[in-house]
Amino acid sequence: MQAQLIALDWGTTSLRAYLLGSAGQVLKERTLACGIMQLPGTPRLVAGQWCADGFELAFDDACGDWLDAHPGVPVIACGMVGSAQGWCEAPYRQTPASLNALSTALQTVRSVRGVDLHIVPGVIQRSTLPNVMRGEETQVLGVLESFPQLNDCLIGLPGSHSKWVQVQDGNLVHFDTFMTGELYAAACEHTILGRTQQRSAQFDSAAFDRGVQVALSPDGRLGPLSTLFSARTLGLTGQLSATQQPDYVSGLLIGHELSALGGAVRERRGGASMPTIILIGNSRLCERYQRALAACGFADVRLAQQATEQGLWHLAQAAGLLRHMQLEG
Amino acid sequence: MQAQLIALDWGTTSLRAYLLGSAGQVLKERTLACGIMQLPGTPRLVAGQWCADGFELAFDDACGDWLDAHPGVPVIACGMVGSAQGWCEAPYRQTPASLNALSTALQTVRSVRGVDLHIVPGVIQRSTLPNVMRGEETQVLGVLESFPQLNDCLIGLPGSHSKWVQVQDGNLVHFDTFMTGELYAAACEHTILGRTQQRSAQFDSAAFDRGVQVALSPDGRLGPLSTLFSARTLGLTGQLSATQQPDYVSGLLIGHELSALGGAVRERRGGASMPTIILIGNSRLCERYQRALAACGFADVRLAQQATEQGLWHLAQAAGLLRHMQLEG
């Protein structure tokens, strides 16, 4: 089958590469531990030239063979590769941001093999407290193409830094960030809470739900700085076992995130009903968020798949990168 | 001058020893890095007996020479030495807790030299989310003796785990814990926020106050999981320098703590005016809390000194430990 596009999701710690076919379907896919903070360091020949640049080496590792097999195929990338610490900075575009706005702002860098890499810009919201994303904007656009009937929704991207993106008529109009995942890890690994915890391979949904309920309860009004200590005191008083504590803390923090988010969404929407939620991400983490969202009164929650590769495909299409190949095909 | 009491503040990481005179004044004082989690490990002779017990060794290091010089002087201790991981567990006493209740519940352990160590119990509040303290109860009692005219106040003990203790008529009736200090350290050292921070020896009061104001602002309603990310984005957009970021984050977290505390206090007191606040602790940290408390509408804030040694002195007195020595003196 004719390859139409190489799409790269190039983040801080990993680089995922997709070879996409004529309708955007995934022909091949691979993941490398070559994020921009851990690039290859051993110089070698690339396309006949001696090369020591980590970005060039990682790029060649990710898709050199695909480029050899499909000469002329265009390449697009999103994520931290476009940051100030990336291969080539693709400056942030402001909200409101749309497929058209982002696709006309791709930043290009030419690799040593003469191939252009088109980099998607991140998005900035210049509110009193600014907010930024890089990579998530592409996932959001991918979701919008999969759910074309939605013109008012909230897209959640749980993770180290959870993003909640409000979309209206195809525009990313507002977003918030919560450092929930990273603070969860820091609290469990680098505070007293870790001392009494025991990790378990199995998800303890009851402990998780209990944490969510505490966050939503009157006790939760003291906020996570205070409620987190209950993981210790419930343990000390025999009400929470060592293996229950990690999922309880996870429920607490996700509960606080969604309780605060729910309040802000209600305030922004006045009397209007709660928006449809679409979640993108790791399926285990999305399961946790689904449970907690239900407890917070979000009734309509859906899951999206293949958001990144779909977003990159539609951005390449809107930018006119696919035209030449399609004529050829 | 006649020594009347040896008073030990024996925590997780350090052991502070006081030799107190006839009116409770400090005659001598020393600090050792012999908290219960880092006890000495090299066996040696103690009072003529071969000894390998870390508690015995630390005890001898802390006050063996004082015990030799003042035979028969009583010894009292507070802090984690009375926890389940301590030398001898002094089970928690429930709120409401008073000087009398705690002084009649001292737990005794006899050292290898035949000297009894009297250990002050911690305090537990058996609310839906239980709360515990060990050591802070002694500081609170010390403060109450220094401010006898106060019968309704809130005592704040900022630190890794800040405690806020509501006192009425000499009783510790309610308290809350915030893991602010420990989460601050974890956020700065083990999340992305640390990457753009630069430590400075000087306190940047403007950056700190800005963090407090953000926590108290409408943006602060999203809670610390969200506002913390602004330390990064304000840095990215050139609005907060690398050296300002640590104090900004400190202000954010202390602001969230005090905003939540203020809300809870107002709710508990109905229409009554805000209570007098007394702060105990490290003077630099108390200075931060004073600034933030003023911003949160707490008008009457005072600082207490020598709370631990005063608390231990009054507990020993109430327990009758000083009687014999006083008759002798």
XYZ file of C-alpha atoms in Angstrom:
658
model
C 0.000 0.000 0.000
C 1.166 3.501 -0.784
C 2.690 5.339 2.197
C 1.407 8.911 2.381
C 2.875 10.440 5.523
C 5.392 9.871 8.270
C 3.975 11.259 11.519
C 6.119 11.711 14.628
C 4.939 12.224 18.192
C 8.227 13.485 19.654
C 8.097 14.234 23.341
C 10.491 14.694 26.236
C 11.224 11.045 26.930
C 9.974 9.118 23.891
C 9.534 9.313 20.150
C 6.672 7.461 18.493
C 6.749 7.131 14.704
C 3.845 6.243 12.392
C 3.859 5.396 8.715
C 0.397 6.334 7.450
C -1.422 5.088 4.323
C -3.706 6.753 1.815
C -6.629 7.341 4.198
C -4.476 8.050 7.218
C -4.513 4.462 8.428
C -1.481 3.212 10.348
C 0.724 0.970 8.168
C 3.649 0.740 10.569
C 4.370 2.083 14.028
C 7.345 2.092 16.375
C 8.347 3.651 19.690
C 11.876 4.735 20.575
C 13.305 5.987 23.868
C 14.672 9.015 21.982
C 12.786 11.926 23.526
C 14.443 15.314 23.242
C 15.983 14.899 26.702
C 17.605 11.556 25.864
C 18.840 11.749 22.293
C 21.389 9.272 20.860
C 24.980 10.360 21.413
C 27.149 8.146 19.221
C 28.120 9.799 15.915
C 27.709 7.737 12.724
C 27.068 8.026 9.006
C 23.587 9.273 8.087
C 22.737 9.375 4.363
C 26.440 9.245 3.591
C 27.416 12.098 5.931
C 29.214 11.863 9.271
C 26.683 13.029 11.817
C 26.910 13.859 15.542
C 23.625 15.767 15.984
C 21.305 13.889 18.370
C 18.135 15.067 16.612
C 19.452 13.835 13.224
C 20.468 10.491 14.725
C 17.088 9.991 16.442
C 15.235 11.035 13.284
C 17.226 8.503 11.268
C 16.574 5.799 13.887
C 12.852 6.570 13.833
C 12.199 6.622 10.108
C 15.407 6.451 8.022
C 14.384 3.096 6.552
C 10.874 4.367 5.750
C 12.332 7.423 3.989
C 14.621 5.127 1.953
C 11.699 2.902 0.987
C 9.292 5.773 0.208
C 11.279 8.648 -1.245
C 9.426 11.974 -1.183
C 6.987 11.028 1.571
C 6.323 14.117 3.755
C 7.128 14.171 7.470
C 5.241 15.967 10.244
C 5.936 16.054 13.971
C 4.347 17.384 17.156
C 5.444 17.691 20.783
C 8.520 18.968 22.587
C 10.616 18.668 19.412
C 9.163 22.115 18.653
C 10.065 23.651 22.020
C 12.957 26.004 22.726
C 14.932 22.898 23.764
C 13.806 20.988 20.641
C 15.221 20.592 17.148
C 13.671 23.792 15.883
C 11.370 26.051 17.860
C 7.808 26.309 16.562
C 6.550 29.331 18.523
C 3.292 28.981 20.433
C 0.070 30.037 18.711
C -2.499 31.805 20.844
C -5.953 30.613 21.781
C -8.436 30.448 20.192
C -6.596 27.933 17.987
C -8.050 25.871 15.148
C -6.897 23.270 12.624
C -6.473 26.023 10.054
C -4.532 28.342 12.327
C -2.112 25.625 13.401
C -1.685 24.059 9.963
C -0.570 27.391 8.498
C 2.036 27.829 11.242
C 4.106 24.663 10.810
C 7.805 25.277 11.352
C 10.221 23.534 8.983
C 13.688 22.148 9.612
C 15.696 20.410 6.871
C 17.460 17.219 7.905
C 20.878 16.135 6.688
C 19.191 13.823 4.180
C 17.446 16.816 2.589
C 14.035 15.867 3.959
C 11.905 18.594 5.603
C 10.412 17.966 9.029
C 7.242 20.043 9.530
C 6.731 20.836 13.215
C 3.335 21.663 14.743
C 3.400 24.692 17.083
C 2.175 24.453 20.653
C -0.651 26.623 21.965
C -0.492 29.376 24.568
C -3.345 30.970 26.466
C -2.314 34.440 27.604
C -4.538 34.650 30.664
C -3.433 36.201 33.998
C -1.821 32.852 34.705
C -0.670 31.763 31.244
C -1.103 28.176 30.117
C 0.779 26.207 27.491
C 0.563 22.873 25.687
C 2.724 21.081 23.110
C 1.491 17.894 21.552
C -1.925 17.948 23.205
C -3.223 20.463 20.611
C -2.586 17.812 17.938
C -4.456 15.162 19.927
C -7.392 17.517 20.410
C -7.562 18.191 16.658
C -7.454 14.448 16.007
C -10.394 13.923 18.336
C -12.412 16.698 16.739
C -12.068 15.007 13.357
C -13.312 11.744 14.899
C -16.310 13.402 16.578
C -17.355 15.974 13.937
C -20.859 16.325 15.384
C -19.612 17.814 18.677
C -19.469 21.585 18.688
C -19.248 22.110 22.444
C -17.172 19.729 24.515
C -14.428 19.423 27.058
C -11.477 17.244 26.090
C -9.448 15.739 28.916
C -5.881 14.522 28.515
C -4.941 12.935 31.858
C -1.252 12.472 32.545
C 1.723 13.948 34.379
C 0.245 17.314 33.510
C -3.446 16.833 32.829
C -4.939 19.205 30.297
C -8.635 20.107 30.033
C -9.435 21.780 26.730
C -12.711 23.540 26.052
C -13.643 23.327 22.377
C -16.295 25.381 20.599
C -17.038 25.138 16.884
C -13.679 23.552 16.127
C -11.673 26.058 18.158
C -9.565 25.390 21.239
C -10.950 28.317 23.222
C -9.725 27.697 26.776
C -7.630 25.181 28.700
C -6.408 24.415 32.204
C -3.473 22.363 33.419
C -3.267 20.275 36.592
C 0.075 18.765 37.650
C -1.793 15.840 39.195
C 0.250 12.947 37.820
C 3.608 14.474 38.592
C 2.553 15.569 42.086
C 1.122 12.110 42.736
C 4.482 10.569 41.937
C 6.364 13.170 44.003
C 4.027 12.682 46.987
C 4.296 8.882 46.889
C 8.028 8.739 46.241
C 9.394 11.749 48.088
C 7.211 12.404 51.157
C 6.364 10.528 54.338
C 3.332 8.997 52.545
C 5.587 6.613 50.663
C 6.963 5.086 53.867
C 3.751 3.286 54.735
C 2.643 2.496 51.169
C 2.933 -0.817 49.443
C 2.540 -0.947 45.668
C 0.155 -3.487 44.225
C -0.239 -4.581 40.609
C -3.997 -4.606 41.081
C -6.144 -1.467 40.993
C -8.084 -1.120 44.266
C -11.195 0.625 43.001
C -12.771 0.896 46.471
C -9.716 2.710 47.867
C -9.652 4.964 44.797
C -13.370 5.794 45.088
C -12.929 6.533 48.782
C -10.208 9.064 47.951
C -12.484 10.706 45.367
C -15.336 10.921 47.893
C -13.073 12.538 50.498
C -12.015 15.175 47.973
C -15.684 15.913 47.202
C -16.773 15.885 50.867
C -16.838 18.846 53.297
C -13.429 17.617 54.555
C -12.138 18.070 51.019
C -12.603 21.835 51.274
C -9.282 22.052 53.117
C -7.674 21.047 49.814
C -5.083 18.450 48.864
C -2.302 19.953 51.026
C -4.401 18.856 53.996
C -6.356 15.795 52.855
C -3.184 14.031 51.684
C -2.196 13.620 55.332
C -5.259 11.396 55.817
C -3.521 8.645 53.830
C -1.124 8.474 56.752
C -3.605 8.862 59.603
C -6.117 6.385 58.157
C -3.177 3.999 57.917
C -2.065 4.699 61.502
C -5.584 4.014 62.782
C -5.946 0.776 60.848
C -8.583 2.102 58.421
C -6.451 1.925 55.261
C -3.968 -0.837 54.488
C -0.519 -0.299 53.020
C -1.637 -1.648 49.635
C -4.766 0.558 49.601
C -2.849 3.781 50.205
C -1.498 4.417 46.678
C -4.938 4.149 45.044
C -6.517 6.180 47.856
C -3.989 8.977 47.208
C -4.650 8.699 43.465
C -8.396 9.069 44.092
C -7.817 12.018 46.421
C -5.753 13.962 43.905
C -7.896 13.161 40.863
C -10.957 13.990 42.979
C -9.500 17.383 43.899
C -8.613 18.040 40.259
C -12.095 17.221 38.990
C -13.892 18.952 41.836
C -12.021 22.179 41.042
C -12.528 21.679 37.303
C -16.250 21.028 37.763
C -16.632 24.236 39.765
C -14.833 26.276 37.110
C -16.844 24.706 34.263
C -20.141 25.353 36.058
C -19.134 28.959 36.643
C -18.078 29.507 33.025
C -21.291 27.981 31.663
C -23.728 29.698 33.989
C -26.899 27.614 34.021
C -26.046 25.528 30.930
C -25.781 21.746 31.295
C -22.401 20.084 31.695
C -20.536 19.474 28.430
C -19.707 16.137 26.878
C -16.296 14.932 28.018
C -13.886 13.126 25.724
C -10.857 11.488 27.300
C -7.598 10.806 25.484
C -4.785 8.780 26.946
C -3.549 5.672 28.672
C -6.541 3.362 29.134
C -5.867 2.566 32.802
C -5.602 6.221 33.698
C -8.727 7.026 31.651
C -10.601 4.361 33.613
C -9.714 6.177 36.847
C -10.839 9.499 35.430
C -14.086 7.962 34.178
C -14.928 6.723 37.673
C -14.100 10.098 39.222
C -15.925 12.094 36.524
C -19.085 10.086 37.177
C -18.787 10.920 40.894
C -18.409 14.615 39.974
C -21.619 14.747 37.948
C -20.237 14.573 34.407
C -22.796 12.268 32.807
C -21.553 11.981 29.214
C -17.960 10.711 29.060
C -16.427 9.098 25.941
C -13.023 7.713 25.061
C -11.036 8.640 21.946
C -8.491 6.443 20.176
C -5.536 7.208 17.895
C -5.855 10.915 18.554
C -2.222 11.811 17.848
C -1.827 10.103 14.492
C -5.244 11.352 13.373
C -4.364 14.888 14.407
C -1.037 14.782 12.564
C -2.769 13.380 9.485
C -5.381 16.140 9.395
C -2.801 18.855 10.057
C -0.652 17.549 7.171
C -3.706 17.455 4.959
C -4.776 20.990 5.879
C -1.205 22.205 5.299
C -1.226 20.745 1.779
C 1.605 18.325 2.495
C -0.345 15.342 1.131
C -1.387 16.822 -2.221
C 1.625 15.781 -4.210
C 1.551 12.245 -2.904
C -2.178 11.878 -3.523
C -1.773 12.886 -7.152
C 0.981 10.340 -7.473
C -1.057 7.555 -5.787
C 22.608 27.003 89.840
C 20.609 23.917 90.711
C 19.543 21.844 87.704
C 15.897 20.812 88.020
C 14.999 18.963 84.830
C 16.475 17.489 81.684
C 14.027 18.077 78.825
C 14.383 16.324 75.462
C 12.734 17.263 72.179
C 13.378 13.984 70.341
C 12.103 13.932 66.789
C 12.637 11.970 63.607
C 15.888 13.576 62.506
C 17.211 15.476 65.523
C 17.391 15.412 69.305
C 17.524 18.670 71.235
C 18.431 18.486 74.907
C 17.866 21.178 77.569
C 19.147 21.362 81.116
C 16.606 23.520 82.978
C 17.069 25.460 86.225
C 14.802 26.173 89.181
C 12.296 28.370 87.332
C 12.474 26.441 84.097
C 15.168 28.669 82.618
C 17.595 27.085 80.156
C 20.988 26.443 81.779
C 22.451 24.417 78.944
C 21.245 23.310 75.528
C 22.586 21.097 72.764
C 21.347 19.644 69.470
C 22.361 16.223 68.143
C 21.639 14.608 64.776
C 20.270 11.576 66.653
C 16.599 11.529 65.683
C 14.849 8.176 65.980
C 15.512 7.453 62.297
C 19.272 8.035 62.606
C 20.363 6.640 65.946
C 24.053 5.920 66.746
C 25.125 2.432 65.732
C 28.484 1.799 67.385
C 28.223 -0.211 70.637
C 30.149 1.070 73.670
C 30.139 1.125 77.442
C 27.305 3.164 78.994
C 27.320 3.490 82.788
C 29.639 0.494 82.974
C 27.520 -1.776 80.769
C 28.214 -2.817 77.162
C 25.442 -1.258 75.139
C 24.307 -1.636 71.508
C 20.827 -0.057 71.740
C 20.683 3.102 69.609
C 18.195 4.822 71.927
C 20.467 4.215 74.944
C 23.490 5.479 73.021
C 21.716 8.628 71.827
C 20.315 9.261 75.307
C 23.804 8.972 76.770
C 25.211 11.296 74.083
C 22.491 13.834 74.775
C 22.650 14.046 78.550
C 24.942 11.393 80.092
C 27.293 14.067 81.414
C 24.392 16.092 82.859
C 23.055 12.992 84.612
C 26.508 12.325 86.068
C 26.799 15.911 87.283
C 23.255 16.106 88.678
C 22.292 12.709 90.048
C 18.561 12.268 90.546
C 17.502 15.003 88.109
C 14.284 13.899 86.362
C 14.106 13.509 82.575
C 11.136 14.205 80.297
C 10.881 13.872 76.499
C 8.401 14.642 73.746
C 8.227 13.858 70.034
C 8.649 10.768 67.873
C 10.576 9.004 70.651
C 7.099 8.091 71.911
C 5.827 6.743 68.578
C 5.471 3.093 67.625
C 8.935 3.386 66.042
C 10.324 5.172 69.122
C 12.011 3.992 72.309
C 8.733 3.276 74.068
C 5.288 3.963 72.683
C 3.263 6.585 74.530
C -0.206 5.990 73.048
C -2.067 8.982 71.636
C -4.491 10.836 73.936
C -7.702 12.047 72.352
C -8.848 15.607 71.855
C -9.872 17.586 73.793
C -6.456 17.392 75.463
C -5.176 19.546 78.322
C -2.023 19.925 80.409
C -3.608 17.795 83.117
C -4.729 15.036 80.772
C -1.324 14.740 79.122
C 0.722 15.059 82.307
C -1.120 12.100 83.848
C -0.408 9.948 80.787
C 3.395 10.100 80.610
C 4.912 6.777 79.575
C 8.049 5.685 81.382
C 11.041 3.735 80.105
C 14.017 2.931 82.354
C 17.432 3.428 80.782
C 20.439 1.230 81.355
C 21.735 3.730 83.907
C 18.591 3.260 85.978
C 17.209 6.684 85.078
C 13.541 6.919 84.031
C 12.662 8.767 80.838
C 9.101 10.167 81.013
C 7.596 10.399 77.541
C 4.765 12.782 76.632
C 1.998 11.130 74.572
C 0.929 12.529 71.210
C -2.629 13.665 70.546
C -5.168 12.122 68.170
C -8.359 13.653 66.863
C -10.744 10.877 65.872
C -12.652 12.785 63.196
C -13.789 11.255 59.880
C -10.272 11.943 58.669
C -8.216 11.380 61.806
C -5.404 13.744 62.699
C -2.338 13.173 64.853
C 0.510 15.147 66.381
C 3.571 14.246 68.437
C 5.691 16.988 69.930
C 3.450 19.849 68.813
C 1.081 19.230 71.779
C 3.997 20.054 74.086
C 4.774 23.256 72.212
C 1.126 24.306 72.373
C 1.051 23.747 76.137
C 4.250 25.793 76.481
C 2.641 28.660 74.571
C -0.508 28.554 76.698
C 1.564 28.994 79.834
C 3.273 32.020 78.254
C -0.035 33.597 77.195
C -2.311 32.753 80.153
C -4.786 35.491 79.289
C -5.786 33.878 75.970
C -8.764 31.555 76.237
C -9.637 31.348 72.545
C -6.846 31.237 70.003
C -5.420 29.387 67.052
C -1.855 28.198 67.386
C 0.076 27.659 64.166
C 3.139 25.444 63.908
C 4.467 25.883 60.362
C 6.823 23.214 59.085
C 7.056 20.095 56.962
C 3.614 19.258 58.297
C 2.010 22.480 59.488
C -0.379 22.091 62.401
C -3.152 24.536 63.299
C -4.467 23.947 66.801
C -7.632 25.523 68.114
C -7.436 26.110 71.864
C -10.316 26.920 74.184
C -9.978 27.367 77.938
C -6.666 25.531 78.050
C -7.860 22.583 75.936
C -6.602 21.518 72.511
C -10.063 21.083 71.006
C -9.400 20.739 67.261
C -6.471 20.663 64.861
C -5.696 20.392 61.155
C -2.554 19.306 59.334
C -1.223 20.612 56.019
C 1.728 18.868 54.357
C 2.797 22.212 52.885
C 6.499 22.134 53.712
C 7.054 18.589 52.556
C 5.042 19.069 49.358
C 6.925 22.292 48.663
C 10.215 20.413 48.834
C 8.866 17.543 46.713
C 7.483 19.951 44.076
C 10.730 21.931 43.833
C 13.068 18.950 43.903
C 11.122 16.240 42.103
C 8.894 17.852 39.476
C 9.454 19.890 36.333
C 9.238 23.094 38.420
C 12.737 22.503 39.760
C 14.255 22.544 36.270
C 13.755 26.272 35.758
C 14.299 27.338 39.376
C 17.406 28.891 40.790
C 17.864 28.992 44.553
C 18.780 32.286 46.126
C 19.978 32.963 49.678
C 17.792 36.052 49.772
C 14.054 35.948 50.423
C 12.174 37.572 47.526
C 9.204 38.980 49.377
C 7.541 40.374 46.218
C 7.605 36.935 44.524
C 6.283 35.337 47.707
C 3.455 37.883 48.054
C 2.553 37.383 44.402
C 2.168 33.644 45.013
C -0.054 34.328 48.018
C -2.222 36.709 45.978
C -2.656 34.131 43.201
C -3.803 31.536 45.727
C -6.364 34.011 47.107
C -7.515 35.205 43.652
C -10.304 33.719 41.504
C -7.564 31.761 39.648
C -6.670 30.182 42.977
C -10.010 28.383 43.092
C -8.580 25.718 40.775
C -6.362 24.733 43.707
C -2.629 24.093 44.060
C -2.593 21.139 41.625
C -3.349 23.707 38.924
C -1.821 26.981 40.119
C 1.594 25.358 40.644
C 1.934 25.077 36.863
C 1.912 28.886 36.679
C 5.425 28.940 38.177
C 6.470 27.334 34.909
C 4.331 29.337 32.514
C 5.114 32.698 34.129
C 8.757 31.700 33.728
C 8.268 30.681 30.081
C 6.631 34.016 29.301
C 9.345 36.046 31.020
C 7.138 37.210 33.900
C 8.973 35.352 36.686
C 12.739 34.902 36.841
C 14.491 31.678 37.822
C 15.450 33.082 41.226
C 11.899 34.326 41.890
C 10.296 30.942 41.246
C 11.076 29.202 44.580
C 9.579 32.016 46.690
C 6.622 32.329 44.316
C 5.880 28.607 44.790
C 6.302 29.007 48.553
C 3.780 31.865 48.539
C 1.373 29.877 46.377
C 1.345 26.869 48.692
C 1.246 28.830 51.954
C -1.494 30.988 50.407
C -3.548 27.892 49.532
C -3.018 26.520 53.037
C -4.140 29.718 54.750
C -6.993 30.373 52.356
C -8.420 26.913 53.115
C -7.741 27.334 56.836
C -9.394 30.755 56.897
C -12.507 29.350 55.229
C -12.734 26.499 57.741
C -12.170 28.814 60.717
C -14.837 31.255 59.524
C -17.267 28.382 59.064
C -16.559 26.924 62.516
C -16.941 30.308 64.226
C -20.076 31.460 62.454
C -20.228 35.249 62.791
C -17.569 35.518 65.519
C -14.424 37.539 64.821
C -11.227 35.799 63.770
C -9.168 34.398 66.640
C -5.765 35.562 67.772
C -3.031 33.592 66.037
C 0.156 32.521 67.796
C 2.964 31.149 65.643
C 5.635 28.775 66.871
C 8.662 27.780 64.849
C 11.604 28.734 62.711
C 11.720 32.529 62.541
C 12.184 32.727 58.757
C 9.229 30.468 58.129
C 7.120 32.363 60.686
C 7.932 35.583 58.835
C 6.462 34.059 55.646
C 3.354 32.926 57.475
C 2.933 36.356 59.083
C 2.945 38.018 55.667
C 0.443 35.527 54.280
C -1.807 35.617 57.362
C -2.062 39.389 57.050
C -3.144 38.958 53.411
C -5.768 36.425 54.543
C -7.405 38.788 57.037
C -5.944 37.497 60.286
C -5.304 40.791 62.105
C -3.811 39.666 65.423
C -0.719 37.470 64.927
C 1.936 36.947 67.618
C 5.120 34.928 67.863
C 5.964 32.541 70.685
C 9.466 31.630 71.876
C 10.895 28.622 73.725
C 7.611 26.767 73.412
C 9.070 23.251 73.620
C 11.196 23.670 76.730
C 8.421 25.611 78.452
C 5.899 22.909 77.571
C 8.163 20.149 78.879
C 8.802 22.127 82.054
C 5.090 22.617 82.772
C 4.261 18.999 81.957
C 6.986 17.800 84.338
C 5.679 20.151 86.992
C 2.072 19.028 86.526
C 3.204 15.383 86.641
C 4.900 15.964 89.979
C 8.367 15.161 88.645
C 9.854 18.371 90.041
C 8.537 18.083 93.558
C 11.418 16.163 95.028
C 14.013 18.408 93.411
C 12.212 21.558 94.541
C 12.177 20.396 98.162
C 15.871 19.670 97.863
C 16.678 23.042 96.293
